C-alpha positions as a printed NumPy array, in Angstrom:
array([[  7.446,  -6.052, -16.938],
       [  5.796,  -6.939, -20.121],
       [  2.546,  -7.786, -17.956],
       [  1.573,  -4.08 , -17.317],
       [  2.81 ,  -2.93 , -21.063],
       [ -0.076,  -1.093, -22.686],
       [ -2.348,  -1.664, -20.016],
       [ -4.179,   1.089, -18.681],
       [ -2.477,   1.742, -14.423],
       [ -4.053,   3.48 , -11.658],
       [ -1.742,   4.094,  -8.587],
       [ -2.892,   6.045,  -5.251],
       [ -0.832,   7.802,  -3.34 ],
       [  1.911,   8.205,  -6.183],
       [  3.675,  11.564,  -5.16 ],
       [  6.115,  10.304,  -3.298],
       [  7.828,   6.617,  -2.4  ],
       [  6.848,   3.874,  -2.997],
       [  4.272,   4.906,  -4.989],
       [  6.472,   7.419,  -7.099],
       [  8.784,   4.503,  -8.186],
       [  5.815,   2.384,  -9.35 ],
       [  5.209,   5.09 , -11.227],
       [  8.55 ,   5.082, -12.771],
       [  8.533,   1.857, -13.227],
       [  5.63 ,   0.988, -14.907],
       [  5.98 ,   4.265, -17.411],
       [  9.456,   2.807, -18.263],
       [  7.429,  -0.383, -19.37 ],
       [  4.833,   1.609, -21.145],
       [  1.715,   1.373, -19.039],
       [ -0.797,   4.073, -19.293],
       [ -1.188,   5.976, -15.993],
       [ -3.434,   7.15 , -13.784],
       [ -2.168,   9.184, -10.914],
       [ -3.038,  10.226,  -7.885],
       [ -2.148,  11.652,  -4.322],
       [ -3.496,  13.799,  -1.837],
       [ -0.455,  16.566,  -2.795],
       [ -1.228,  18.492,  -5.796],
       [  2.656,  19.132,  -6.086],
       [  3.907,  15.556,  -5.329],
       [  1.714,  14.11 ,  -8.055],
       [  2.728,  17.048, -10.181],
       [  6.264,  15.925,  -9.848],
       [  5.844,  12.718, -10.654],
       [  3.594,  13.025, -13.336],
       [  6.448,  15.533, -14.836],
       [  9.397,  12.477, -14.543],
       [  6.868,   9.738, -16.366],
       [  6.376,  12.186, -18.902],
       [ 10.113,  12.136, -19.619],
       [  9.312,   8.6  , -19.839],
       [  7.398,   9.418, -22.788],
       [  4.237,   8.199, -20.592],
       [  1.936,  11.257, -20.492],
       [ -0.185,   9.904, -17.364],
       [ -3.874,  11.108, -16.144],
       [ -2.566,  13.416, -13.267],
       [ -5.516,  14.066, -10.341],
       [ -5.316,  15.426,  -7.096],
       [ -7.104,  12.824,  -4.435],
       [ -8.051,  12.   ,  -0.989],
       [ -8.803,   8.323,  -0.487],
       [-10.847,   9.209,   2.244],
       [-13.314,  11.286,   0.167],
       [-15.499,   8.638,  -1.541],
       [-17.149,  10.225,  -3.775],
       [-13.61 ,  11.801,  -4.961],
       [-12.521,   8.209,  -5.955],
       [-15.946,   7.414,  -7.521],
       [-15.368,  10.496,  -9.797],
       [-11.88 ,   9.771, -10.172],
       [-12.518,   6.339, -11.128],
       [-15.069,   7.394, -13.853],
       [-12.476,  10.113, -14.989],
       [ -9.929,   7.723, -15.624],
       [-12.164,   5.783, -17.736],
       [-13.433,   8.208, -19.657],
       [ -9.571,   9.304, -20.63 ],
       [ -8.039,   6.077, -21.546],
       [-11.616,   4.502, -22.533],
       [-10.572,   1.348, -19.847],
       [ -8.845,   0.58 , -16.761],
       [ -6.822,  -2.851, -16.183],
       [ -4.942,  -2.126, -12.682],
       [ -5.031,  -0.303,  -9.752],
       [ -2.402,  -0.267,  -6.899],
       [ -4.128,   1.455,  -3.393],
       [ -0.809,   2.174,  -2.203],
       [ -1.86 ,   5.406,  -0.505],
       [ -1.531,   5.248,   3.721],
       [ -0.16 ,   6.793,   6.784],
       [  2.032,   5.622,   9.877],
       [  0.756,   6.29 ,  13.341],
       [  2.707,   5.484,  16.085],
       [  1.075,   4.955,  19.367],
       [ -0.389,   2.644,  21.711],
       [ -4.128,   1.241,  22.259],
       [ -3.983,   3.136,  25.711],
       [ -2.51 ,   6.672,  24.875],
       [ -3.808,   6.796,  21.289],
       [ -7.249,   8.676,  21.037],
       [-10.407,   7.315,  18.984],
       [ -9.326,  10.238,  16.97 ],
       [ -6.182,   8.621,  15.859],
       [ -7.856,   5.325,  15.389],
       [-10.583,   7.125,  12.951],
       [ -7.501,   8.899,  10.844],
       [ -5.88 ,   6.025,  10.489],
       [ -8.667,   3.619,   9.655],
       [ -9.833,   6.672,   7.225],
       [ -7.153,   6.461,   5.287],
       [ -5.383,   3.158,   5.222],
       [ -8.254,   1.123,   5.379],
       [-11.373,   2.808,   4.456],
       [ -8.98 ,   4.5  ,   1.39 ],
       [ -8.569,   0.883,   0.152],
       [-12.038,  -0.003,   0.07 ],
       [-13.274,   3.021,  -1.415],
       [-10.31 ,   2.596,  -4.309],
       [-11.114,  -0.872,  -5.063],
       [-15.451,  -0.276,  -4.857],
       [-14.962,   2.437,  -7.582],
       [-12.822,   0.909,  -9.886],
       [-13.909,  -2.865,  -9.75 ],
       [-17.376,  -2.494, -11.691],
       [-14.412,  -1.334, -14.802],
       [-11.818,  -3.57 , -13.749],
       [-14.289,  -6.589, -13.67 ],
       [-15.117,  -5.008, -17.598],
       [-11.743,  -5.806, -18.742],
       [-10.448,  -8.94 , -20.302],
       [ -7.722,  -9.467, -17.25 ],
       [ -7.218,  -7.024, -14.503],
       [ -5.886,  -7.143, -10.983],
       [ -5.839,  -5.144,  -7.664],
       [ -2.839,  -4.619,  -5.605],
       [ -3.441,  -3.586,  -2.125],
       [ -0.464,  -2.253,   0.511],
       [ -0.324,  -3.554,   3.573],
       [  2.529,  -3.586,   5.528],
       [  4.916,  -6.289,   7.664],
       [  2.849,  -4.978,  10.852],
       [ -0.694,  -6.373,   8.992],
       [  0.901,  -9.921,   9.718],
       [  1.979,  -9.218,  13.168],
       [  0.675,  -7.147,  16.228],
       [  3.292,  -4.909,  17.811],
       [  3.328,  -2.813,  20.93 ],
       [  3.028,   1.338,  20.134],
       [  1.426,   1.03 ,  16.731],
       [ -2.088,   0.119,  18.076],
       [ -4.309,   2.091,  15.147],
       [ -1.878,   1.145,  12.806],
       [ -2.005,  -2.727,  13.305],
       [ -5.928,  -2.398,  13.551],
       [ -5.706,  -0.561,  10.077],
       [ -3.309,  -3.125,   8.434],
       [ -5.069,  -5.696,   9.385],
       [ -8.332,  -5.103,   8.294],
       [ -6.662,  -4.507,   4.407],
       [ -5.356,  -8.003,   5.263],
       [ -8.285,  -9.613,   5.381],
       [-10.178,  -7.449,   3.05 ],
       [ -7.562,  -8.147,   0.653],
       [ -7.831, -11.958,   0.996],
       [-11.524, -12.369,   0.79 ],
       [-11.547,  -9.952,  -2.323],
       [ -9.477, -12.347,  -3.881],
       [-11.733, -15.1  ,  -3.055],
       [-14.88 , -13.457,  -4.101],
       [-12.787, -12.503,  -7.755],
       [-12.028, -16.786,  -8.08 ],
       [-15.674, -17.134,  -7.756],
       [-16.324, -14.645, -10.398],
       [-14.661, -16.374, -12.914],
       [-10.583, -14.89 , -12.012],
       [-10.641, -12.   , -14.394],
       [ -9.65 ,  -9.77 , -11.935],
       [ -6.57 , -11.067,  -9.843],
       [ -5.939,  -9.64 ,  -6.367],
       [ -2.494,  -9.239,  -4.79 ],
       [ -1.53 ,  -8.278,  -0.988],
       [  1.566,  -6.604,  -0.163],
       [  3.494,  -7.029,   3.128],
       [  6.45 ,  -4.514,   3.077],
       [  8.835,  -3.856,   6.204],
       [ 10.706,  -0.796,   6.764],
       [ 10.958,   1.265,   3.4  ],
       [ 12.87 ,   4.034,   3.788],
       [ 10.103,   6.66 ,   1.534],
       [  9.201,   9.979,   3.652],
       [  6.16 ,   7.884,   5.588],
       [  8.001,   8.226,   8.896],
       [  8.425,  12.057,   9.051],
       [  4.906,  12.913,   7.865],
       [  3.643,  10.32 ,  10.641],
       [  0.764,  10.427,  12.867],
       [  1.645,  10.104,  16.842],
       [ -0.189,   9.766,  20.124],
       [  0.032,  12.435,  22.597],
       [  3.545,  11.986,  24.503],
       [  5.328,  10.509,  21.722],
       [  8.743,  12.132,  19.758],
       [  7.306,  12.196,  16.434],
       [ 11.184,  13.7  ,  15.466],
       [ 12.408,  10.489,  17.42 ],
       [ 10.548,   8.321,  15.622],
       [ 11.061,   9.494,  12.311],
       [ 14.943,   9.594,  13.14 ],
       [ 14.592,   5.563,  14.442],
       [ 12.584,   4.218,  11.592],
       [ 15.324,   5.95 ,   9.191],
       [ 18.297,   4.946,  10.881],
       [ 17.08 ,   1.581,  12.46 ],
       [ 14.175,   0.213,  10.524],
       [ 13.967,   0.889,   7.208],
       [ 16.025,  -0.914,   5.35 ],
       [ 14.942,  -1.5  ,   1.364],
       [ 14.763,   1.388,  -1.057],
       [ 11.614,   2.387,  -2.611],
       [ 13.081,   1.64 ,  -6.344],
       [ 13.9  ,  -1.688,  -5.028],
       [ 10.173,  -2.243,  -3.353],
       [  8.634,  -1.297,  -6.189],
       [ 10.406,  -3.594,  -8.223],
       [  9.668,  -6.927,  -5.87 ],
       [  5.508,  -5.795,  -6.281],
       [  5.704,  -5.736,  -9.79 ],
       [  7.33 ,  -8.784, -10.141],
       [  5.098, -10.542,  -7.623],
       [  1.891,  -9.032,  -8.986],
       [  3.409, -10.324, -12.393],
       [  3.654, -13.559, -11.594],
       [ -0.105, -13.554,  -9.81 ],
       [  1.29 , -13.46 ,  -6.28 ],
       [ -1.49 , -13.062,  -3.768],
       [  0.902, -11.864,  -0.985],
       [  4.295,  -9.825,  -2.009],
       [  6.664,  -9.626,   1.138],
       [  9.077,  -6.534,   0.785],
       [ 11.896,  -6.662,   2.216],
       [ 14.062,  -9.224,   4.553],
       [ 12.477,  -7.555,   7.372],
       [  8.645,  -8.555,   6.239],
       [ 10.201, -12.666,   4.95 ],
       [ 11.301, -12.82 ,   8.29 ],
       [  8.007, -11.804,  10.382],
       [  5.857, -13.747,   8.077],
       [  8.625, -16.43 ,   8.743],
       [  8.783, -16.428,  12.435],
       [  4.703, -15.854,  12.854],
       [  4.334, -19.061,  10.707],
       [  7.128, -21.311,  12.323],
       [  6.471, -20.455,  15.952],
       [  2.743, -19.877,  16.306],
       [  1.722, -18.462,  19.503],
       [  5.509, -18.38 ,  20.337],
       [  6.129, -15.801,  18.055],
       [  5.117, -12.574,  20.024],
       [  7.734, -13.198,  22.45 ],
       [ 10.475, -13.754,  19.404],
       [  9.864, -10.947,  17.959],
       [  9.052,  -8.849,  21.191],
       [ 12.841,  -9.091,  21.712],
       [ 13.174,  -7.712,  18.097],
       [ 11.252,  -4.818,  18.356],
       [ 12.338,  -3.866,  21.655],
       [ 15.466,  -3.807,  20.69 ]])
């Protein structure tokens, strides 16, 4: 990936999964990094297997939630590498649970993190992003930001919202003049740790649900996600679909229109 060689990377939520093998990745094409996650010994870890890499990355421990964390965090990783030319806001959480049974508590966490975590990323490293002579933003969503499904209420709200955030910050970068480009990324069921460590409303199995989304739903490696963004962010992509499970979603939304819930209420019923 000769488009992120040399260039100075800064990757949320990188102890573990997906975020981990982007990592990897982009070490093993010589990108500077910047690393974060909320788990001093995740990011450790993987801070420890870039350096093998011979990429000795910026290592900070960081909650997306906590803005003026990722304001300082920002700064810091300007002030090591003297620039910044990417950032991926991969960091999130899975909730499981309906609108009905889920809390406003859940709704807040969730939103917290995999919303208001993206926003506060992208705010504090745009005014050094927008410095450089080409940048770009990748932003995770997931399959269930193009399509609302029953028993992940907070989660679709949450998904959403980076959706559209994502979109109009690529507009509002084209009006700017396109130095920074702005990618979207739409992955299905990866099969990372997300499920076990998820968030569930009161009632729900969160042992069954990590068990179904392992056995039944996830279905693409992290390696092998990691390896479709980069290549979609490489080529400018503005929205990376990971996985058969996300081509067919945003296939079946598109083709079917209003149709579509019932299609894929059959899937995910199954």
């Amino acid at each position: 990936m000769a488009y992120f060689a040399n260039r100075v990377v800064a990757i949320t939520g990188a102890g573990a999964g997906i975020g981990r093998e982007l990592a990897l990745a982009l070490a093993g094409d010589g990108a500077l990094l910047a690393l974060s996650d909320k788990s001093a010994q995740a990011v450790a870890e993987t801070g420890k297997l870039c350096a093998a890499l011979h990429s000795e990355p910026l290592v900070t421990t960081l909650d997306v939630t906590d803005r003026a964390a990722v304001l300082a965090h920002a700064a810091a990783t300007v002030a090591h590498f003297g620039r910044v030319e990417a950032l991926f806001n991969n960091a999130g959480i899975l909730h499981v649970g309906g609108v009905a049974e889920s809390p406003f508590r859940d709704f807040e966490q969730v939103m917290d993190v995999d919303f208001w975590g993206v926003v506060n990323g992208t705010k504090a490293f745009l005014p050094y992003l927008q410095a450089a002579e080409r940048a770009h933003v990748v932003n995770m969503s997931s399959a269930f930001g193009l399509v609302g499904v029953a028993q992940h209420g907070p989660y679709n709200a949450a998904k959403f919202a980076v959706r559209g955030f994502t979109d109009s910050l690529r507009q509002d970068m084209r009006a700017a003049g396109g130095v920074v480009r702005v990618t979207g990324v739409y992955p299905g069921g990866v099969l990372t740790s997300i499920a076990r460590s998820a968030r569930v409303a009161p009632g729900i199995d969160a042992a069954a649900v990590a068990r179904r989304f392992e056995e039944r739903v996830a279905r693409t490696g992290p390696a092998a996600a990691a390896r479709t963004i980069l290549r979609g962010a490489a080529r400018g992509e503005a929205k990376v679909l990971v996985g058969l499970d996300a081509l067919l979603v945003d296939l079946v939304t598109r083709i079917t229109g209003s149709y579509h819930e019932r299609v894929l209420d059959m899937v995910f019923r199954s």
